[in-house]
PDB file of C-alpha atoms in Angstrom:
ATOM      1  CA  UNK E 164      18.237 -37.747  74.680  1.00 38.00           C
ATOM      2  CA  UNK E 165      14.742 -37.110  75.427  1.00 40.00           C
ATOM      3  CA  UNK E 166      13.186 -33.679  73.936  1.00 42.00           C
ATOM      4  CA  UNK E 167      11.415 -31.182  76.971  1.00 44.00           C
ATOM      5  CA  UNK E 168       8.901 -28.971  76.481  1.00 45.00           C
ATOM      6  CA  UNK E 169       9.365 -25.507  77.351  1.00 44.00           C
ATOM      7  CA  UNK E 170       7.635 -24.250  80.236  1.00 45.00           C
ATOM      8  CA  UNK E 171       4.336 -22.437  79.107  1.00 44.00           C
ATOM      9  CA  UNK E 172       1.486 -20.804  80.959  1.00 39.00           C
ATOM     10  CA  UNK E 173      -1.702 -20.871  78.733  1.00 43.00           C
ATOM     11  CA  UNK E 174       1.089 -21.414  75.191  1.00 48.00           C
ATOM     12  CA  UNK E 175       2.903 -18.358  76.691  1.00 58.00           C
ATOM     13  CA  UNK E 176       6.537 -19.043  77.590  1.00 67.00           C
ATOM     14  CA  UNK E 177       6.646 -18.591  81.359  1.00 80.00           C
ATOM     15  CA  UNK E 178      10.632 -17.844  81.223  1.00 93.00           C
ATOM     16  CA  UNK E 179      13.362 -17.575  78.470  1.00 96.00           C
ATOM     17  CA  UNK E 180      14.309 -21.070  77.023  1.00 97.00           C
ATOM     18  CA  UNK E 181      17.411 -22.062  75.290  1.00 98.00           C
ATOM     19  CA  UNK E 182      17.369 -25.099  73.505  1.00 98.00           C
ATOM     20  CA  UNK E 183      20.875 -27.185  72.392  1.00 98.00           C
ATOM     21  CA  UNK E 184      21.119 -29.688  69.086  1.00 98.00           C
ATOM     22  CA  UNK E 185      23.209 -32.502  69.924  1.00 98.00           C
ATOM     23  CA  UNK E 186      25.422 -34.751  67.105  1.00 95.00           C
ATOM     24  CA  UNK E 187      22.825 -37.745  67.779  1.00 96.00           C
ATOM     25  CA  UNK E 188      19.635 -35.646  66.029  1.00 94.00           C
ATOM     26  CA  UNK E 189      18.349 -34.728  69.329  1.00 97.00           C
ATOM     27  CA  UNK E 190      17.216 -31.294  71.048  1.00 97.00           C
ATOM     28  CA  UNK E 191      17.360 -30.533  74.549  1.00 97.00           C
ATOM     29  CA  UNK E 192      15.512 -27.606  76.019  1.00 96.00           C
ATOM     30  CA  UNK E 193      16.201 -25.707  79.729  1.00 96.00           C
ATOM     31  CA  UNK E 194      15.412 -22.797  81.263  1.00 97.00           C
ATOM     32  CA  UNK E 195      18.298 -20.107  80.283  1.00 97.00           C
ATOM     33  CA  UNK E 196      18.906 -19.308  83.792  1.00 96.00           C
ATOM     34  CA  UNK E 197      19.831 -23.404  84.059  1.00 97.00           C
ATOM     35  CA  UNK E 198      22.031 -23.501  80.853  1.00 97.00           C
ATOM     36  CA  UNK E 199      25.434 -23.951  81.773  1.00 97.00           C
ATOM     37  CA  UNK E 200      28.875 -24.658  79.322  1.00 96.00           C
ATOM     38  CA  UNK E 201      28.009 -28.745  79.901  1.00 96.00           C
ATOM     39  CA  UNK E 202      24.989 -28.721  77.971  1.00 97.00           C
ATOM     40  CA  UNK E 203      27.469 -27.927  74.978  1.00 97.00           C
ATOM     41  CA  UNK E 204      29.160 -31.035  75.406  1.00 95.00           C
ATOM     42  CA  UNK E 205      28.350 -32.788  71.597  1.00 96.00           C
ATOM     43  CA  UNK E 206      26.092 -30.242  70.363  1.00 97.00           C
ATOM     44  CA  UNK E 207      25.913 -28.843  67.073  1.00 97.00           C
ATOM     45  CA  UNK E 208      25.268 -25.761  65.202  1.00 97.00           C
ATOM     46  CA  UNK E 209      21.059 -24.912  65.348  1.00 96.00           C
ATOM     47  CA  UNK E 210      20.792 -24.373  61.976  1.00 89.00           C
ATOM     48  CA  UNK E 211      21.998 -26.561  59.287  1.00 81.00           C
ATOM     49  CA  UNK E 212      24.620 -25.661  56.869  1.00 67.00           C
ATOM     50  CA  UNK E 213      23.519 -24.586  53.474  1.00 62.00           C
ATOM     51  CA  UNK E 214      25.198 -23.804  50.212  1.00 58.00           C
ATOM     52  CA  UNK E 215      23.149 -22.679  47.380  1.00 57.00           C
ATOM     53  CA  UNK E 216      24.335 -22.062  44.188  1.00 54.00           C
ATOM     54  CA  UNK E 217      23.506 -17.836  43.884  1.00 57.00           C
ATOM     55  CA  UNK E 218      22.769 -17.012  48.114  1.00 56.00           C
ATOM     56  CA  UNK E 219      23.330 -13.873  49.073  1.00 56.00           C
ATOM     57  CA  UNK E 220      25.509 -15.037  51.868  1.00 62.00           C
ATOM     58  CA  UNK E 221      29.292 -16.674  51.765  1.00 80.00           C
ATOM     59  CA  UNK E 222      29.115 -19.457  54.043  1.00 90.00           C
ATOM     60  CA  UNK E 223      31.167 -21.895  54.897  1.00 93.00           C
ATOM     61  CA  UNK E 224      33.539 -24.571  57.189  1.00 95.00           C
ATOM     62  CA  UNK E 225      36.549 -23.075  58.256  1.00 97.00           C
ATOM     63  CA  UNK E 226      39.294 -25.907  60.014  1.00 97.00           C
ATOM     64  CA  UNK E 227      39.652 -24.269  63.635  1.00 98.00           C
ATOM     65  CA  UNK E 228      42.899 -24.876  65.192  1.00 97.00           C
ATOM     66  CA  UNK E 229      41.188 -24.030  68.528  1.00 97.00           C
ATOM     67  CA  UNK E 230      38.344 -26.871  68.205  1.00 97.00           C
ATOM     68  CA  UNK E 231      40.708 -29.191  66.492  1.00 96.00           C
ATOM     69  CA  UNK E 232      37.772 -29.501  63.855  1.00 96.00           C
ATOM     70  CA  UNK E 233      35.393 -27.265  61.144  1.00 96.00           C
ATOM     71  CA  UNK E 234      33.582 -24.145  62.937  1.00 97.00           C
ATOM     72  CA  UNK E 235      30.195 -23.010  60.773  1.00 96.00           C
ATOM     73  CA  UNK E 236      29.973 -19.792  59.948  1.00 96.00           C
ATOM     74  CA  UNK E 237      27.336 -18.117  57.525  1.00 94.00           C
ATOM     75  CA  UNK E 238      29.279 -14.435  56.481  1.00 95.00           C
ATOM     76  CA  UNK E 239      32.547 -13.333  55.226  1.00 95.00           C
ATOM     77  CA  UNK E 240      32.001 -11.137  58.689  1.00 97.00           C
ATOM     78  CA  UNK E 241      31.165 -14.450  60.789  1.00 97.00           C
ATOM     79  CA  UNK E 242      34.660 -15.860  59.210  1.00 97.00           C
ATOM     80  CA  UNK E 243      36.923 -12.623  60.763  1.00 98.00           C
ATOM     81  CA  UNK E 244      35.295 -12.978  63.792  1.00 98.00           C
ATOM     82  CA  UNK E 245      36.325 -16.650  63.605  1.00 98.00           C
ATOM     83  CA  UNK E 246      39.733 -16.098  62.771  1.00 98.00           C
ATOM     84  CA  UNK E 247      40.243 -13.884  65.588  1.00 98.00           C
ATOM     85  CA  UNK E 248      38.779 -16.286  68.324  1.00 98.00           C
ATOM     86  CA  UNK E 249      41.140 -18.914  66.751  1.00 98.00           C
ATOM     87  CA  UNK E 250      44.188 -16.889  66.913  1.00 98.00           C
ATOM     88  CA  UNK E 251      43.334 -15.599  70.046  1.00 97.00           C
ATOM     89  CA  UNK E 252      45.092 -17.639  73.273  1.00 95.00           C
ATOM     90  CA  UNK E 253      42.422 -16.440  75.551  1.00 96.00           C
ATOM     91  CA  UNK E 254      39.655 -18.288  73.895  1.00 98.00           C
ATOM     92  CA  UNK E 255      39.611 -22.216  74.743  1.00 97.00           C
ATOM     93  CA  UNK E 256      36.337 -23.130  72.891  1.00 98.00           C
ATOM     94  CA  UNK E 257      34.079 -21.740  70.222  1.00 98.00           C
ATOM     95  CA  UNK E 258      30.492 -22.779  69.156  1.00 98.00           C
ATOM     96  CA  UNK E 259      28.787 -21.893  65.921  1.00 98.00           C
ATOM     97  CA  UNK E 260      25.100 -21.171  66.508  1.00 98.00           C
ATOM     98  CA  UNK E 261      25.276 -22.510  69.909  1.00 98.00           C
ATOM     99  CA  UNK E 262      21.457 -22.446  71.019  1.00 98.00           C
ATOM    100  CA  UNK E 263      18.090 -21.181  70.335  1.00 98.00           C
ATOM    101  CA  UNK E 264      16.390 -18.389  72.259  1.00 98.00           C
ATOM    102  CA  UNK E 265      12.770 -18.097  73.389  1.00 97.00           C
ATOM    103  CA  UNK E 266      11.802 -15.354  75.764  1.00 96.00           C
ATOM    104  CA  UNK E 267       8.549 -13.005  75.972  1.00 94.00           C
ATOM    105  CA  UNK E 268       9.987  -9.186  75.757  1.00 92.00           C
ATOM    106  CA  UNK E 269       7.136  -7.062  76.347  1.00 87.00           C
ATOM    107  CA  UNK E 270       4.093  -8.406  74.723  1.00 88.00           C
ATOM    108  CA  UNK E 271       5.985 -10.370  72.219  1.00 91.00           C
ATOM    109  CA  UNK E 272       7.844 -14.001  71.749  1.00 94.00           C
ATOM    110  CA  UNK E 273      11.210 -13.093  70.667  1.00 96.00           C
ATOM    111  CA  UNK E 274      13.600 -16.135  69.353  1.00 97.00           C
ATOM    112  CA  UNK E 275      16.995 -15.899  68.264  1.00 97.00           C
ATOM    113  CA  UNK E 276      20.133 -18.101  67.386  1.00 98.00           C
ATOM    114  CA  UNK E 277      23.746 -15.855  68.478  1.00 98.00           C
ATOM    115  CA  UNK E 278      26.373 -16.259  65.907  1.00 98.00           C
ATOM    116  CA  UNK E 279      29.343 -17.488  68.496  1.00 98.00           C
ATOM    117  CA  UNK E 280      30.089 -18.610  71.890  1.00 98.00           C
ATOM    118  CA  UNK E 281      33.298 -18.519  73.299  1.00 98.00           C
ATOM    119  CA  UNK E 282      34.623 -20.252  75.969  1.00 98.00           C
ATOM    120  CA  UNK E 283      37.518 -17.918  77.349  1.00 98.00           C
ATOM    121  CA  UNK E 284      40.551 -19.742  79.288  1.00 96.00           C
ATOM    122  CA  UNK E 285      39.529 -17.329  82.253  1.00 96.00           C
ATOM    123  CA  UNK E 286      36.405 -19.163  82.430  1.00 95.00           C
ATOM    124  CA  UNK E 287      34.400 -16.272  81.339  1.00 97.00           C
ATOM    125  CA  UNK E 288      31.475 -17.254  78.490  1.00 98.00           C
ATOM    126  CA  UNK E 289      31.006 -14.526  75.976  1.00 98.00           C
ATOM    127  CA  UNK E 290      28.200 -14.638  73.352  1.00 98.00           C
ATOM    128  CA  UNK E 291      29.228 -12.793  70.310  1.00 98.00           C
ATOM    129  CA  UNK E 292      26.832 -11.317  67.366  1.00 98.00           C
ATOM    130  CA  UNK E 293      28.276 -10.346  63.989  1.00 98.00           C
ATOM    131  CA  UNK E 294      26.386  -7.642  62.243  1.00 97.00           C
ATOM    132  CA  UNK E 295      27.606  -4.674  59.755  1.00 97.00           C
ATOM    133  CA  UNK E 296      27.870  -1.589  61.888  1.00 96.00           C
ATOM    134  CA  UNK E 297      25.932   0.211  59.052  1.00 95.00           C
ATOM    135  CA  UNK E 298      23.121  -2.216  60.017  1.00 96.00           C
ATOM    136  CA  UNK E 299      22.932  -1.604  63.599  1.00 96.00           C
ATOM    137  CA  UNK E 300      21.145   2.170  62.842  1.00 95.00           C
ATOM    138  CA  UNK E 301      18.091   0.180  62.178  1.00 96.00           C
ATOM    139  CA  UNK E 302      15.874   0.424  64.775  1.00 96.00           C
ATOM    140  CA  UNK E 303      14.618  -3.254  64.293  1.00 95.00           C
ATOM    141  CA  UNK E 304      18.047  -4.682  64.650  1.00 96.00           C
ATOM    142  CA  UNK E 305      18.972  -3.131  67.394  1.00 96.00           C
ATOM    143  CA  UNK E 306      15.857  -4.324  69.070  1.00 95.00           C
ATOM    144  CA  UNK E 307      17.021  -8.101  67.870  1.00 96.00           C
ATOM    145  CA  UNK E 308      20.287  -7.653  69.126  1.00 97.00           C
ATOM    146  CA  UNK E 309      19.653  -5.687  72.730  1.00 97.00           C
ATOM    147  CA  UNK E 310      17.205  -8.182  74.329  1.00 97.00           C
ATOM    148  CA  UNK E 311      19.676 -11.055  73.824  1.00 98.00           C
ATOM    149  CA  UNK E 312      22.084  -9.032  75.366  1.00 98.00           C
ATOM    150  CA  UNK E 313      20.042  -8.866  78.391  1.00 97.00           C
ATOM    151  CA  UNK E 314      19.248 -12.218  78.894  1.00 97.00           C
ATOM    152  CA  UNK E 315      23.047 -13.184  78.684  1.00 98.00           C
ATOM    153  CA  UNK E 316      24.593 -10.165  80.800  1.00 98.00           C
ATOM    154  CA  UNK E 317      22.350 -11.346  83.498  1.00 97.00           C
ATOM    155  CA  UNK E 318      23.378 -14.919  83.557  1.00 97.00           C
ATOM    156  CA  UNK E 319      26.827 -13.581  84.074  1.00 97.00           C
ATOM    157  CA  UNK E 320      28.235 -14.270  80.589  1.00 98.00           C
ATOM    158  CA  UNK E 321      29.843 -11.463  78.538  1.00 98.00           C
ATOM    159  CA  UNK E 322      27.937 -10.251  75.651  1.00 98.00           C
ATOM    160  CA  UNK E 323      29.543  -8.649  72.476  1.00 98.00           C
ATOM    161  CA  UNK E 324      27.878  -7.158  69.130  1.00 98.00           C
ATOM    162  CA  UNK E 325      30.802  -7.349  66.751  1.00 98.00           C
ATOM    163  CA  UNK E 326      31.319  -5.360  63.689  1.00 98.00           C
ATOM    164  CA  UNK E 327      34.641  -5.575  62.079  1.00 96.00           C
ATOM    165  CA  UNK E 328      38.185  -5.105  63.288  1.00 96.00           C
ATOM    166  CA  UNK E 329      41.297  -3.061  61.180  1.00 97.00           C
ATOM    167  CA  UNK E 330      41.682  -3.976  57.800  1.00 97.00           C
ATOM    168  CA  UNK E 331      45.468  -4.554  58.007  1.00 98.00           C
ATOM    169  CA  UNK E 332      45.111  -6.697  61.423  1.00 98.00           C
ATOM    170  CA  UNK E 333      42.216  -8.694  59.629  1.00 98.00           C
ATOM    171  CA  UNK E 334      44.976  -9.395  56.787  1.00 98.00           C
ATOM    172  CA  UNK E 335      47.357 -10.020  58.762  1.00 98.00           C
ATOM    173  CA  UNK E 336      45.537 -13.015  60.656  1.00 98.00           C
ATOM    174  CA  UNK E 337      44.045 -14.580  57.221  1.00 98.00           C
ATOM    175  CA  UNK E 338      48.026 -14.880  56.530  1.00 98.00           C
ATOM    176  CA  UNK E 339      49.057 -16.210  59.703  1.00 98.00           C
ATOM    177  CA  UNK E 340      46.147 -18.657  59.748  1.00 98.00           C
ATOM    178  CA  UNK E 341      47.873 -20.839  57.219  1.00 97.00           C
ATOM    179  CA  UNK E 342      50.590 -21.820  59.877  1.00 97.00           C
ATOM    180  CA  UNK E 343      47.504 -22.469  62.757  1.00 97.00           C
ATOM    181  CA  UNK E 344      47.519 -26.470  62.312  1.00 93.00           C
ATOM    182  CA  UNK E 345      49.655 -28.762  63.537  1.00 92.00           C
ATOM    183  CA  UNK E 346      52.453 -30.342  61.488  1.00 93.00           C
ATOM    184  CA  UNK E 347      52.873 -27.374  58.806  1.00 95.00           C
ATOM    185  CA  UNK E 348      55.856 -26.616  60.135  1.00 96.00           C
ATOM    186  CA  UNK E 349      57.579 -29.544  61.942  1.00 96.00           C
ATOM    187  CA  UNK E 350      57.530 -29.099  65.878  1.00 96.00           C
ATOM    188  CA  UNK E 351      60.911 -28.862  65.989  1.00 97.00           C
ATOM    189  CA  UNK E 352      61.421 -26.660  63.841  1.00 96.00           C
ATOM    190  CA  UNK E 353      59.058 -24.281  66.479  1.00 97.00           C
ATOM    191  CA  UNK E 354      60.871 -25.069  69.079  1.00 97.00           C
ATOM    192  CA  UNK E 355      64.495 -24.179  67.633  1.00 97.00           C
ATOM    193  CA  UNK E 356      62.853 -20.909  66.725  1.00 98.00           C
ATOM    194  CA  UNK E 357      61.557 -20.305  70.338  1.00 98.00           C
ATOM    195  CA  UNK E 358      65.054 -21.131  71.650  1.00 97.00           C
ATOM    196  CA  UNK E 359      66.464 -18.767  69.307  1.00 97.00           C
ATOM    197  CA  UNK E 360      64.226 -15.946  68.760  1.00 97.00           C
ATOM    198  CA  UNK E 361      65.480 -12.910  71.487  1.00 97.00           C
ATOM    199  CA  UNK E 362      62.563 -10.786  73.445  1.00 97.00           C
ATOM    200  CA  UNK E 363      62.730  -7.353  71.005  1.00 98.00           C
ATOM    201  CA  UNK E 364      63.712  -9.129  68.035  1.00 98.00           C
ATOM    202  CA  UNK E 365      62.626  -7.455  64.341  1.00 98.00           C
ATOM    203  CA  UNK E 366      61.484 -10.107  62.608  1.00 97.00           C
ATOM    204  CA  UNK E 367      64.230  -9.690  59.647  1.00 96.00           C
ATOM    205  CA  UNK E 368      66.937 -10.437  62.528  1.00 97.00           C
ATOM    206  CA  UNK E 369      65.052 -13.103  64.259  1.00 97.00           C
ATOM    207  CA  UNK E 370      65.274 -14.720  60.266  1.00 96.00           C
ATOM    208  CA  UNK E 371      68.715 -14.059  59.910  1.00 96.00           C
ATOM    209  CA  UNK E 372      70.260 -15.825  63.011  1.00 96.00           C
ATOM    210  CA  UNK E 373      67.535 -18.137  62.972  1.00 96.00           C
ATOM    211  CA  UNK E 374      68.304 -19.231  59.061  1.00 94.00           C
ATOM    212  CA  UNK E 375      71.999 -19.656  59.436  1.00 89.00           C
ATOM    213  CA  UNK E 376      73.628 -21.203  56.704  1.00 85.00           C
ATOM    214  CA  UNK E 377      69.774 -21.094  54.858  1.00 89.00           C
ATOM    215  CA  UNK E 378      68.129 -18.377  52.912  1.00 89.00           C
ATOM    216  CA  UNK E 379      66.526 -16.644  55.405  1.00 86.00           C
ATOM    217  CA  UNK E 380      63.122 -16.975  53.950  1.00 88.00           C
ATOM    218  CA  UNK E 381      63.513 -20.842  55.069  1.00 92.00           C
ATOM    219  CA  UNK E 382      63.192 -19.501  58.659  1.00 95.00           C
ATOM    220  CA  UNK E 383      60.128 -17.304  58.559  1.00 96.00           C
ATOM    221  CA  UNK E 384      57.539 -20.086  58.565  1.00 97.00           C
ATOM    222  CA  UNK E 385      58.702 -21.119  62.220  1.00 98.00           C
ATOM    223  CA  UNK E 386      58.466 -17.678  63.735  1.00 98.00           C
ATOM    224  CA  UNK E 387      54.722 -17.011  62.085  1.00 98.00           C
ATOM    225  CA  UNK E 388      53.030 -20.029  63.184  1.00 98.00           C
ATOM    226  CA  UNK E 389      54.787 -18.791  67.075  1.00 98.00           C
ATOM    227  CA  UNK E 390      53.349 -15.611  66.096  1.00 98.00           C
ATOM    228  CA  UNK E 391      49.559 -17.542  65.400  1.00 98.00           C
ATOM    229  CA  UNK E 392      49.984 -19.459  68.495  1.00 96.00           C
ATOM    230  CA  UNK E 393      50.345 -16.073  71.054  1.00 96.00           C
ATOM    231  CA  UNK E 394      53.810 -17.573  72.046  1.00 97.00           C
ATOM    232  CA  UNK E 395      55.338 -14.682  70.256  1.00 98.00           C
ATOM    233  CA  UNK E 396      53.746 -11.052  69.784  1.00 97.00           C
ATOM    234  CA  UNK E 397      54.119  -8.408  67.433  1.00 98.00           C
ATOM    235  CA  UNK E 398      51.892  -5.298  66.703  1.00 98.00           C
ATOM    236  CA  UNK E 399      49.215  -6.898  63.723  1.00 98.00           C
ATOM    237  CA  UNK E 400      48.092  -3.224  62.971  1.00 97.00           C
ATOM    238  CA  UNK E 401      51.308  -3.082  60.883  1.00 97.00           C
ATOM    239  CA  UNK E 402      51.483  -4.517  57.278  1.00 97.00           C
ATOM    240  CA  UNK E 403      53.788  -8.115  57.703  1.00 95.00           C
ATOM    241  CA  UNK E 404      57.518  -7.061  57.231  1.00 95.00           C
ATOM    242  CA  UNK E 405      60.754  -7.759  58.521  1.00 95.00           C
ATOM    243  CA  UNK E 406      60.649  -4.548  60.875  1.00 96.00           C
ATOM    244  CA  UNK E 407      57.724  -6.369  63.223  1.00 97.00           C
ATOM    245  CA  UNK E 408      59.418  -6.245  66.399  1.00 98.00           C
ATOM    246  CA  UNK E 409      58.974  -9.607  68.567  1.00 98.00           C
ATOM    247  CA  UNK E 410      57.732  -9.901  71.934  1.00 98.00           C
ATOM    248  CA  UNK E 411      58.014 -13.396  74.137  1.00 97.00           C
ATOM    249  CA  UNK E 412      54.626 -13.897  75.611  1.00 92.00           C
ATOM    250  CA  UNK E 413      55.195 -16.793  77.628  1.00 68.00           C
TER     251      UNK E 413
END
């Protein structure tokens, strides 16, 4: 794929440029007003993944059930954001480090890489940044992270600064992640427990008739992974017990 340059009058960038890394080396640049969810198609995180012995950051690959393949992430904040755009039925797609920014704010080039875009079943694009919400007080920051925002909000996508969610819902969804891929629990063992689980069910009950002649601990792993796929809801702001009540989403 042949490399562009971006458009320049006299070395200054005439308009904002985003430019995509594809799986074969190459780099593709366009005008952001011209990017659209196609030039995604094979591309890869902008930055390289690292892992140095001592960094300050935890980075990482974490196996997303929604891309069917590792997702990039560089923070243990970036990897709670992830898990909740995994568990999340809404969101179709997610890209690590999707693009590179270029765009002159005021007097100055400004460049920046977002941490996530999600591709939302609605057909919506949101951009997502992670940063600590004790971080976003600095004036600097919060320069770095509005002008982004105003670039994507007037393409039309969505544009979120994320900074955390509930501590119990965030451990809730690290648990139910272990039943996100496919074959941990057999399919038909799903299935039986959609057939049998009852719209208002606690979870202890759903176990019970679900279990039969088995412990009822034998049943659980069924209803959690319908739980991680949206098929069944419960309130995740409550600690994991038998008392979550069980809602039929579909």
């Amino acid at each position: 794929m042949a490399i562009s340059s971006p458009a320049r009058v006299r070395g200054k960038y005439k308009q904002p440029m985003a430019s995509v890394r594809y799986d074969d080396a190459s780099v593709r640049q366009v005008p952001f007003k011209d990017l659209r969810l196609a030039d995604f198609t094979w591309s890869v995180p902008w930055r390289k993944f690292r892992s140095v012995h001592g960094q300050a950051h935890y980075s990482g690959r974490y196996s997303s059930a929604t891309m069917a393949g590792p997702v990039v992430y560089e923070s243990r904040l970036e990897l709670a954001r992830l898990l909740l755009a995994d568990m999340d039925p809404a969101v179709r797609g997610i890209h690590a480090q999707p693009c590179h920014l270029t765009a002159r704010v005021g007097d100055r080039v400004r460049r920046h890489v977002p941490d996530f875009l999600l591709i939302m079943e609605s057909g919506a694009v949101r951009v997502v940044n992670v940063k600590p919400a004790d971080r976003l007080t600095d004036p600097e920051i919060a320069e770095a992270l509005a002008w982004p925002g105003d670039l994507v909000e007037r393409h039309g996508w969505e544009y979120e600064i994320w900074s955390g969610a509930d501590r119990v819902v965030l451990e809730n969804v690290r648990f139910l992640a272990a039943y996100r891929r496919p074959g941990v629990v057999p399919e038909a063992e799903i299935e039986r427990a959609w057939e049998s689980v009852q719209d208002g069910d606690r979870l202890g009950v759903a176990e019970r008739r679900l279990a039969a002649e088995r412990p009822d601990h034998e049943a659980r792993p069924a209803l959690l992974a319908l739980v991680w796929s949206g098929r069944l809801t419960t309130d995740l702001s409550r600690p994991l017990s038998g008392d979550w009540v069980l809602r039929r989403s579909l």
